[in-house]
Coordinates of C-alpha atoms in Angstrom, one line a residue:
X260 CA -4.9 246.9 -43.6
X261 CA -5.1 246.6 -47.1
X262 CA -8.6 244.9 -48.3
X263 CA -7.9 242.4 -51.7
X264 CA -11.5 242.2 -53.7
X265 CA -11.5 238.6 -54.2
X266 CA -12.3 237.3 -57.7
X267 CA -16.1 236.2 -57.6
X268 CA -16.0 234.3 -60.6
X269 CA -14.9 230.8 -59.3
X270 CA -17.8 231.0 -56.7
X271 CA -20.7 232.0 -59.3
X272 CA -22.5 229.0 -58.9
X273 CA -22.5 229.1 -55.0
X274 CA -23.6 233.1 -55.1
X275 CA -26.3 232.5 -57.7
X276 CA -27.9 229.9 -55.4
X277 CA -27.4 231.9 -52.4
X278 CA -29.3 234.7 -54.2
X279 CA -32.0 232.1 -55.4
X280 CA -32.7 231.0 -51.9
X281 CA -33.7 234.4 -51.2
X282 CA -35.8 234.6 -54.1
X283 CA -37.8 231.7 -53.3
X284 CA -38.2 232.7 -49.4
X285 CA -40.1 235.8 -51.1
X286 CA -41.9 234.2 -53.3
X287 CA -42.7 231.6 -50.7
X288 CA -44.0 234.6 -48.4
X289 CA -46.0 236.3 -51.1
X290 CA -47.4 233.5 -53.6
X291 CA -47.7 230.7 -50.9
X292 CA -51.0 229.8 -52.9
X293 CA -49.1 229.0 -55.9
X294 CA -48.3 225.5 -54.9
X295 CA -45.9 224.9 -57.9
X296 CA -43.9 228.0 -57.9
X297 CA -41.6 227.1 -55.3
X298 CA -40.8 223.5 -56.8
X299 CA -40.4 225.1 -60.3
X300 CA -37.9 227.5 -58.9
X301 CA -35.9 225.1 -56.9
X302 CA -35.6 223.2 -59.9
X303 CA -34.6 226.2 -62.2
X304 CA -32.2 226.9 -59.4
X305 CA -30.4 223.7 -59.7
X306 CA -30.2 223.7 -63.5
X307 CA -29.1 227.5 -63.3
X308 CA -26.4 226.3 -61.0
X309 CA -25.3 223.5 -63.3
X310 CA -24.9 225.8 -66.3
X311 CA -22.9 228.1 -64.7
X312 CA -20.8 225.6 -62.9
X313 CA -20.0 224.0 -66.5
X314 CA -19.8 227.7 -67.8
X315 CA -17.0 228.7 -65.1
X316 CA -15.4 225.5 -65.3
X317 CA -11.9 225.9 -66.3
X318 CA -9.8 222.5 -65.3
X319 CA -7.5 224.4 -63.2
X320 CA -7.3 224.9 -59.5
X321 CA -8.0 228.4 -58.5
X322 CA -8.3 229.8 -55.1
X323 CA -10.3 232.6 -54.1
X324 CA -11.5 234.6 -50.9
X325 CA -8.2 234.5 -49.1
X326 CA -7.6 231.1 -50.1
X327 CA -10.4 230.0 -48.2
X328 CA -12.4 228.8 -51.3
X329 CA -11.3 226.4 -54.1
X330 CA -12.3 225.8 -57.6
X331 CA -10.9 222.8 -59.3
X332 CA -12.5 219.8 -61.4
X333 CA -13.1 217.7 -58.3
X334 CA -15.3 220.1 -56.9
X335 CA -17.2 220.8 -60.1
X336 CA -18.0 217.2 -60.9
X337 CA -19.2 216.9 -57.2
X338 CA -21.7 219.6 -57.5
X339 CA -22.9 219.0 -60.8
X340 CA -23.5 215.5 -59.2
X341 CA -25.4 217.0 -56.2
X342 CA -27.3 219.3 -58.3
X343 CA -28.5 216.0 -60.2
X344 CA -29.2 214.2 -57.4
X345 CA -31.2 217.0 -55.5
X346 CA -33.5 217.4 -58.7
X347 CA -34.2 214.0 -58.8
X348 CA -35.1 213.5 -55.5
X349 CA -37.5 216.7 -55.5
X350 CA -39.0 215.6 -58.5
X351 CA -39.5 211.8 -57.1
X352 CA -41.1 213.6 -54.0
X353 CA -43.4 216.1 -55.1
X354 CA -46.6 213.9 -55.5
X355 CA -45.7 212.2 -52.0
X356 CA -45.6 215.8 -50.6
X357 CA -48.7 216.8 -52.5
X358 CA -50.5 214.1 -50.9
X359 CA -49.3 214.7 -47.3
X360 CA -50.1 218.9 -47.6
X361 CA -46.3 218.9 -47.2
X362 CA -45.5 220.9 -50.4
X363 CA -44.8 224.0 -49.0
X364 CA -42.4 226.6 -50.2
X365 CA -40.3 226.2 -46.8
X366 CA -39.3 222.5 -48.3
X367 CA -38.1 223.8 -51.2
X368 CA -36.2 226.4 -49.5
X369 CA -34.5 224.1 -47.1
X370 CA -33.8 221.7 -49.9
X371 CA -31.8 224.8 -52.0
X372 CA -30.1 225.9 -48.9
X373 CA -29.1 222.5 -48.1
X374 CA -27.6 222.4 -51.8
X375 CA -25.9 225.5 -51.1
X376 CA -24.4 224.0 -47.9
X377 CA -23.1 221.1 -49.7
X378 CA -21.6 223.3 -52.6
X379 CA -19.6 224.9 -49.6
X380 CA -18.2 221.8 -48.1
X381 CA -17.2 220.8 -51.8
X382 CA -15.4 223.9 -52.6
X383 CA -13.6 224.5 -48.9
X384 CA -10.4 224.9 -48.6
X385 CA -10.2 225.8 -45.2
X386 CA -11.4 224.6 -42.0
X387 CA -13.9 227.1 -41.1
X388 CA -15.5 227.3 -44.5
X389 CA -15.8 223.4 -44.4
X390 CA -17.7 223.8 -41.0
X391 CA -19.8 226.5 -42.3
X392 CA -21.0 224.3 -45.2
X393 CA -21.4 221.8 -42.8
X394 CA -23.2 223.2 -40.5
X395 CA -25.8 225.0 -43.5
X396 CA -26.6 221.3 -45.0
X397 CA -27.1 219.7 -41.4
X398 CA -29.4 222.7 -40.0
X399 CA -31.7 222.3 -43.5
X400 CA -31.6 218.4 -42.6
X401 CA -32.8 218.6 -39.2
X402 CA -35.6 221.2 -40.1
X403 CA -36.8 218.5 -43.0
X404 CA -37.0 215.5 -40.9
X405 CA -39.4 217.2 -38.5
X406 CA -41.1 219.0 -41.8
X407 CA -44.2 216.8 -40.7
X408 CA -45.1 218.4 -37.7
X409 CA -48.0 216.7 -36.5
X410 CA -46.2 213.1 -36.5
X411 CA -44.5 211.9 -33.6
X412 CA -42.3 209.8 -35.0
X413 CA -40.7 212.6 -37.4
X414 CA -40.4 214.9 -34.3
X415 CA -38.6 212.1 -32.5
X416 CA -36.2 211.4 -35.2
X417 CA -35.6 214.9 -35.8
X418 CA -34.6 215.5 -32.1
X419 CA -32.3 212.5 -32.2
X420 CA -30.5 213.9 -35.5
X421 CA -30.2 217.0 -33.9
X422 CA -28.7 216.2 -30.8
X423 CA -26.2 213.6 -31.9
X424 CA -25.1 216.0 -35.2
X425 CA -24.3 218.7 -32.7
X426 CA -22.5 216.3 -30.8
X427 CA -20.5 215.4 -33.9
X428 CA -19.8 219.1 -34.8
X429 CA -18.4 219.8 -31.5
X430 CA -16.1 216.8 -32.1
X431 CA -15.4 218.2 -35.5
X432 CA -14.7 222.0 -34.1
X433 CA -12.8 220.5 -31.3
X434 CA -10.4 218.9 -33.6
X435 CA -10.2 221.8 -36.1
X436 CA -9.2 223.9 -32.7
X437 CA -6.6 221.2 -32.1
X438 CA -4.9 221.3 -35.7
X439 CA -5.2 225.0 -35.3
X440 CA -3.1 224.7 -32.1
X441 CA -0.6 222.5 -33.6
X442 CA 0.1 224.0 -37.0
X443 CA -1.3 227.5 -36.8
X444 CA -3.5 227.7 -39.8
X445 CA -6.5 225.9 -40.5
X446 CA -5.9 226.4 -44.4
X447 CA -5.5 223.0 -46.0
X448 CA -2.4 224.0 -47.7
X449 CA -0.8 225.5 -44.9
X450 CA -1.5 222.5 -42.5
X451 CA -0.1 220.2 -45.0
X452 CA 3.2 222.4 -45.4
X453 CA 3.4 222.8 -41.7
X454 CA 3.1 218.4 -41.7
X455 CA 5.5 218.3 -44.5
X456 CA 8.3 220.5 -42.9
X457 CA 7.9 219.2 -39.6
X458 CA 7.0 222.0 -37.8
X459 CA 3.6 221.2 -36.1
X460 CA 3.4 219.7 -32.9
X461 CA 2.5 216.1 -33.8
X462 CA 0.9 215.0 -30.6
X463 CA -1.6 217.5 -30.5
X464 CA -2.3 217.1 -34.1
X465 CA -2.9 213.2 -33.7
X466 CA -5.3 214.3 -31.0
X467 CA -6.9 216.7 -33.3
X468 CA -7.0 214.2 -36.0
X469 CA -9.2 211.5 -33.7
X470 CA -12.0 214.1 -33.5
X471 CA -12.1 214.8 -37.0
X472 CA -12.1 211.2 -38.1
X473 CA -15.0 211.0 -35.4
X474 CA -16.7 213.8 -37.2
X475 CA -16.5 212.7 -40.8
X476 CA -17.5 209.2 -39.3
X477 CA -20.7 210.6 -38.2
X478 CA -21.7 212.4 -41.7
X479 CA -20.7 209.4 -43.4
X480 CA -23.0 207.1 -40.9
X481 CA -20.4 204.5 -40.2
X482 CA -19.8 202.2 -37.3
X483 CA -19.6 203.3 -34.0
X484 CA -21.2 206.6 -35.1
X485 CA -24.3 205.3 -36.9
X486 CA -26.8 205.2 -34.4
X487 CA -28.8 207.8 -35.8
X488 CA -28.8 206.5 -39.5
X489 CA -31.9 204.0 -39.2
X490 CA -34.0 206.1 -36.5
X491 CA -33.7 209.0 -38.7
X492 CA -34.3 207.4 -42.0
X493 CA -37.4 205.5 -40.5
X494 CA -38.6 208.5 -38.6
X495 CA -38.5 211.2 -41.3
X496 CA -40.7 211.9 -44.2
X497 CA -39.6 209.1 -47.1
X498 CA -39.0 212.1 -49.7
X499 CA -36.6 213.4 -46.7
X500 CA -35.1 210.1 -46.0
X501 CA -34.4 210.0 -50.0
X502 CA -32.6 213.4 -49.7
X503 CA -30.4 212.3 -46.7
X504 CA -29.6 209.1 -48.3
X505 CA -28.2 210.7 -51.6
X506 CA -26.6 214.0 -52.0
X507 CA -25.2 214.3 -48.4
X508 CA -23.2 211.4 -49.0
X509 CA -21.3 212.9 -51.8
X510 CA -20.5 216.2 -49.7
X511 CA -19.3 214.0 -46.9
X512 CA -16.9 212.2 -49.2
X513 CA -15.6 215.3 -50.5
X514 CA -15.1 216.4 -46.8
X515 CA -13.2 213.5 -46.2
X516 CA -10.8 213.9 -49.2
X517 CA -10.5 217.8 -48.4
X518 CA -9.4 217.5 -44.7
X519 CA -7.7 213.7 -45.2
X520 CA -6.2 214.0 -48.5
X521 CA -5.7 217.5 -49.6
X522 CA -5.1 218.9 -45.6
X523 CA -3.6 215.8 -43.6
X524 CA -2.1 213.8 -45.8
X525 CA 1.3 213.6 -43.9
X526 CA -0.5 211.5 -41.3
X527 CA -1.8 209.2 -43.8
X528 CA -0.5 206.1 -41.9
X529 CA -2.5 207.1 -38.7
X530 CA -6.0 208.3 -40.6
X531 CA -5.6 205.1 -42.7
X532 CA -5.7 202.6 -39.3
X533 CA -8.8 204.5 -38.0
X534 CA -10.5 204.0 -41.2
X535 CA -9.8 200.3 -41.3
X536 CA -11.4 200.1 -38.1
X537 CA -14.5 201.9 -39.1
X538 CA -14.6 200.2 -42.3
X539 CA -14.5 196.8 -40.7
X540 CA -17.0 197.6 -38.1
X541 CA -19.6 199.2 -40.8
X542 CA -19.3 196.4 -43.2
X543 CA -19.9 193.5 -40.7
X544 CA -22.7 195.2 -38.9
X545 CA -24.3 196.8 -41.5
X546 CA -24.8 193.6 -43.3
X547 CA -25.8 191.5 -40.4
X548 CA -28.2 194.1 -38.9
X549 CA -30.0 194.7 -42.1
X550 CA -30.6 190.8 -42.2
X551 CA -33.3 191.4 -39.6
X552 CA -35.1 194.3 -40.8
X553 CA -38.5 194.0 -41.8
X554 CA -38.8 197.7 -42.5
X555 CA -37.3 198.6 -46.0
X556 CA -36.2 202.2 -44.8
X557 CA -34.4 200.5 -42.0
X558 CA -33.0 197.7 -44.0
X559 CA -31.8 200.5 -46.8
X560 CA -30.2 202.4 -43.8
X561 CA -28.1 199.5 -42.8
X562 CA -27.2 198.7 -46.3
X563 CA -26.2 202.2 -46.3
X564 CA -24.0 201.9 -43.4
X565 CA -22.3 198.7 -45.1
X566 CA -21.8 200.7 -48.2
X567 CA -20.0 203.6 -46.5
X568 CA -17.8 201.0 -45.2
X569 CA -17.0 199.6 -48.6
X570 CA -16.3 203.1 -49.5
X571 CA -13.7 203.7 -46.9
X572 CA -11.9 200.8 -48.3
X573 CA -11.0 202.8 -51.2
X574 CA -9.8 206.0 -48.9
X575 CA -7.7 203.5 -46.6
X576 CA -6.1 201.8 -49.4
X577 CA -4.3 204.2 -51.1
X578 CA -0.6 204.5 -49.4
X579 CA 1.1 201.2 -48.0
X580 CA 4.3 201.1 -46.3
X581 CA 5.1 204.8 -47.5
X582 CA 4.5 203.8 -51.0
X583 CA 2.0 206.4 -52.6
X584 CA 1.7 204.7 -55.9
X585 CA -1.4 203.6 -55.2
X586 CA -3.2 206.5 -54.0
X587 CA -4.8 207.8 -57.2
X588 CA -6.2 204.4 -58.2
X589 CA -7.6 203.9 -54.7
X590 CA -8.9 207.5 -54.1
X591 CA -10.6 207.6 -57.8
X592 CA -12.1 204.0 -57.0
X593 CA -13.5 205.2 -53.5
X594 CA -15.1 208.1 -55.6
X595 CA -16.6 206.1 -58.2
X596 CA -18.5 203.8 -55.4
X597 CA -19.6 206.9 -53.6
X598 CA -21.7 208.0 -57.3
X599 CA -22.8 204.5 -57.8
X600 CA -24.4 204.4 -54.3
X601 CA -25.8 207.6 -54.6
X602 CA -27.5 206.7 -58.1
X603 CA -28.8 203.5 -56.5
X604 CA -29.9 204.9 -53.5
X605 CA -31.9 207.4 -55.7
X606 CA -33.5 204.4 -57.3
X607 CA -34.2 202.6 -54.1
X608 CA -36.4 205.4 -52.2
X609 CA -37.4 206.2 -55.7
X610 CA -39.5 202.9 -55.5
X611 CA -40.6 203.3 -52.0
X612 CA -42.1 206.8 -53.1
X613 CA -43.7 205.0 -56.2
X614 CA -45.9 202.4 -54.2
X615 CA -46.5 204.9 -51.2
X616 CA -49.8 207.2 -51.7
X617 CA -52.2 209.5 -49.5
X618 CA -52.5 207.7 -46.2
X619 CA -50.0 204.7 -46.9
X620 CA -46.4 204.3 -46.2
X621 CA -44.7 201.5 -48.4
X622 CA -42.3 201.2 -45.7
X623 CA -42.4 197.5 -44.8
X624 CA -40.8 194.5 -47.0
X625 CA -44.2 193.1 -47.1
X626 CA -45.5 196.0 -49.0
X627 CA -43.6 195.0 -52.3
X628 CA -45.3 191.5 -52.3
X629 CA -46.5 190.6 -55.5
X630 CA -45.3 194.0 -56.9
X631 CA -44.8 191.6 -60.4
X632 CA -48.2 190.8 -60.9
X633 CA -49.1 194.9 -60.0
X634 CA -46.5 196.1 -62.4
X635 CA -43.9 193.9 -63.9
X636 CA -41.8 196.8 -65.4
X637 CA -41.2 198.4 -62.2
X638 CA -40.4 194.9 -60.0
X639 CA -37.8 194.4 -62.9
X640 CA -36.6 197.9 -62.1
X641 CA -36.3 197.0 -58.3
X642 CA -34.9 193.8 -59.1
X643 CA -32.1 195.7 -61.0
X644 CA -31.4 198.0 -58.0
X645 CA -31.5 195.0 -55.6
X646 CA -28.8 193.1 -57.7
X647 CA -26.7 196.2 -57.9
X648 CA -26.7 196.8 -54.3
X649 CA -26.0 193.6 -53.7
X650 CA -22.9 193.7 -55.9
X651 CA -24.4 190.8 -58.6
X652 CA -22.5 191.2 -62.1
X653 CA -23.0 192.9 -64.5
X654 CA -24.5 195.9 -62.6
X655 CA -22.6 199.3 -61.6
X656 CA -22.8 198.0 -57.7
X657 CA -20.8 195.0 -58.8
X658 CA -18.1 197.3 -60.9
X659 CA -18.0 199.6 -57.7
X660 CA -17.1 197.0 -55.5
X661 CA -14.8 195.5 -57.7
X662 CA -12.8 198.8 -58.3
X663 CA -12.5 199.0 -54.6
X664 CA -11.6 195.5 -53.7
X665 CA -8.8 195.5 -56.4
X666 CA -7.5 198.6 -54.6
X667 CA -7.7 196.7 -51.5
X668 CA -5.8 193.8 -53.1
X669 CA -3.2 195.7 -54.5
X670 CA -2.4 197.5 -51.3
X671 CA -1.7 193.9 -49.9
X672 CA -4.8 193.7 -47.5
X673 CA -6.0 190.5 -48.6
X674 CA -7.6 189.6 -45.3
X675 CA -9.7 193.0 -45.5
X676 CA -10.9 191.8 -49.5
X677 CA -11.7 188.5 -48.2
X678 CA -13.9 189.7 -45.2
X679 CA -15.4 192.2 -47.5
X680 CA -16.5 189.7 -50.2
X681 CA -17.7 187.3 -47.4
X682 CA -19.8 190.0 -46.0
X683 CA -21.2 191.0 -49.4
X684 CA -22.3 187.2 -49.8
X685 CA -24.0 187.7 -46.6
X686 CA -25.5 190.9 -47.2
X687 CA -27.1 189.3 -50.4
X688 CA -29.8 187.6 -48.8
X689 CA -31.6 190.7 -47.7
X690 CA -31.3 192.2 -51.1
X691 CA -32.8 188.9 -52.5
X692 CA -35.1 188.4 -49.9
X693 CA -37.3 191.9 -51.7
X694 CA -37.0 190.2 -55.0
X695 CA -38.4 186.9 -53.7
X696 CA -41.4 188.6 -52.1
X697 CA -41.9 190.6 -55.2
X698 CA -42.2 187.6 -57.5
X699 CA -43.1 184.5 -55.6
X700 CA -45.8 186.4 -52.9
X701 CA -49.0 186.8 -53.3
X702 CA -49.7 190.5 -53.3
X703 CA -51.3 192.0 -50.0
X704 CA -52.1 195.4 -51.9
X705 CA -53.6 195.1 -54.9
X706 CA -54.3 199.0 -55.4
X707 CA -53.1 200.1 -58.7
X708 CA -50.0 202.2 -58.6
X709 CA -50.5 205.7 -59.3
X710 CA -47.5 207.9 -60.1
X711 CA -47.1 210.9 -62.9
X712 CA -45.9 210.1 -65.8
X713 CA -42.5 212.1 -65.6
X714 CA -41.6 210.4 -62.2
X715 CA -42.6 206.7 -63.9
X716 CA -40.3 207.6 -66.9
X717 CA -37.3 209.1 -64.6
X718 CA -37.5 205.8 -62.4
X719 CA -37.3 203.9 -65.4
X720 CA -34.3 206.0 -66.7
X721 CA -32.6 205.7 -63.3
X722 CA -33.3 201.8 -62.9
X723 CA -31.8 201.4 -66.4
X724 CA -28.8 203.7 -66.0
X725 CA -28.0 201.2 -63.1
X726 CA -27.9 198.3 -65.4
X727 CA -26.3 200.5 -68.6
X728 CA -23.8 201.7 -66.4
X729 CA -22.8 198.1 -65.0
X730 CA -22.5 197.3 -68.9
X731 CA -20.4 199.9 -69.7
X732 CA -19.0 201.6 -66.2
X733 CA -15.5 202.7 -68.0
X734 CA -16.7 206.2 -68.9
X735 CA -18.0 207.0 -65.4
X736 CA -14.7 205.8 -63.8
X737 CA -12.9 207.8 -66.4
X738 CA -14.5 211.0 -65.3
X739 CA -14.0 210.2 -61.7
X740 CA -10.2 209.6 -62.3
X741 CA -9.9 212.9 -64.6
X742 CA -11.6 215.0 -61.7
X743 CA -9.2 213.7 -59.2
X744 CA -6.2 213.6 -61.2
X745 CA -6.5 217.3 -62.1
X746 CA -7.0 218.5 -58.3
X747 CA -4.4 216.1 -56.9
X748 CA -1.5 216.9 -59.5

């Protein structure tokens, strides 16, 4: 048996992050008293990974590790967004963690391992590689949710997340085993080839597809696999909620694209029907349930469910009656939606962290009462975020919704577009309620807002970027389209 030495160059960023995780672990063990060291090293790791990703980016599709790993523009672009998202989340969280004595090296080590898991998911060209990346990300997140060990609420949320996550992993693994039984391979290219030449057992494959879609739905947090989302968002420390609500959504989107589009595209009519079911339920339930919430973390959780439903609309509008001409536009609109949602989520949870302080969690909507009198600038930032999430022109959220709806209409699903618009109008209520309490209610808490200058500046840039990208969305749309086009062709 001949052993072929793999080409390590395309995986240089993953190798670097894995090595840095070991270095952070050792530094944490031998220099625990130096509080800032693990934070600085984790930020340096993300920065270094970004440089390596850009430096090794070729614009071509390269396979290595016996075809189990793929380096392409689609993956490189999403990895850069993941570094960006995690780095901002860590910066927002630092003061919150320090106030609660949670800024231990283990936290930053778990964040780096979570990032590595997402990188593996994004670059997977084999179902086992994808599964390994998914588990690496998920196990790190389970531990982070329970990081505040003295909090019964966090422990309960972590247990719920772990049990339901294990169930979803089991479903995904069972689906993969059925795909292997039907096609004889777990490699995305080989699975696609077996389907194209109709050499696979289609009945077994369809059963496998159902389990795979269930696993994807859990990771995206869409109905009916959404039960964990509000409880985990509320139970986890807000810094961890911020991490769960942002970068993993990009990894889950990559997972859906790799599995369904790159691997099982020949079954597009079947998985589109399943995604339509998930999308409709998510948009309806997410928007209606969010209206009843008084806790802003739960409100943003249900909002996230409806946003992921919207994102699925792009994925299901790619092929109609066998016509694949709309595929590129639809998938790039879904990618643009996922990226836009992550930018908005970073800012929204950043605001929740900004208003929190030692011994006080700004978790309820009433905690935002009178924010305009305490800080007109940050009230304006929160207003921009809420308007964008509601899809009000002209913010990035509006163009994300518009791009997806255009794809849905082009595919002929007029009723679906009308339903999505109606639910968005209903959903605008709970976003505007936050704006109303900020500007028209008297403040309950008059304590000054304390936050480091870097957090204030970054949160302002984050909020203004939502407005700026709304005025000029073409650049980000173009990048999403180019990244996708280079990998699909």
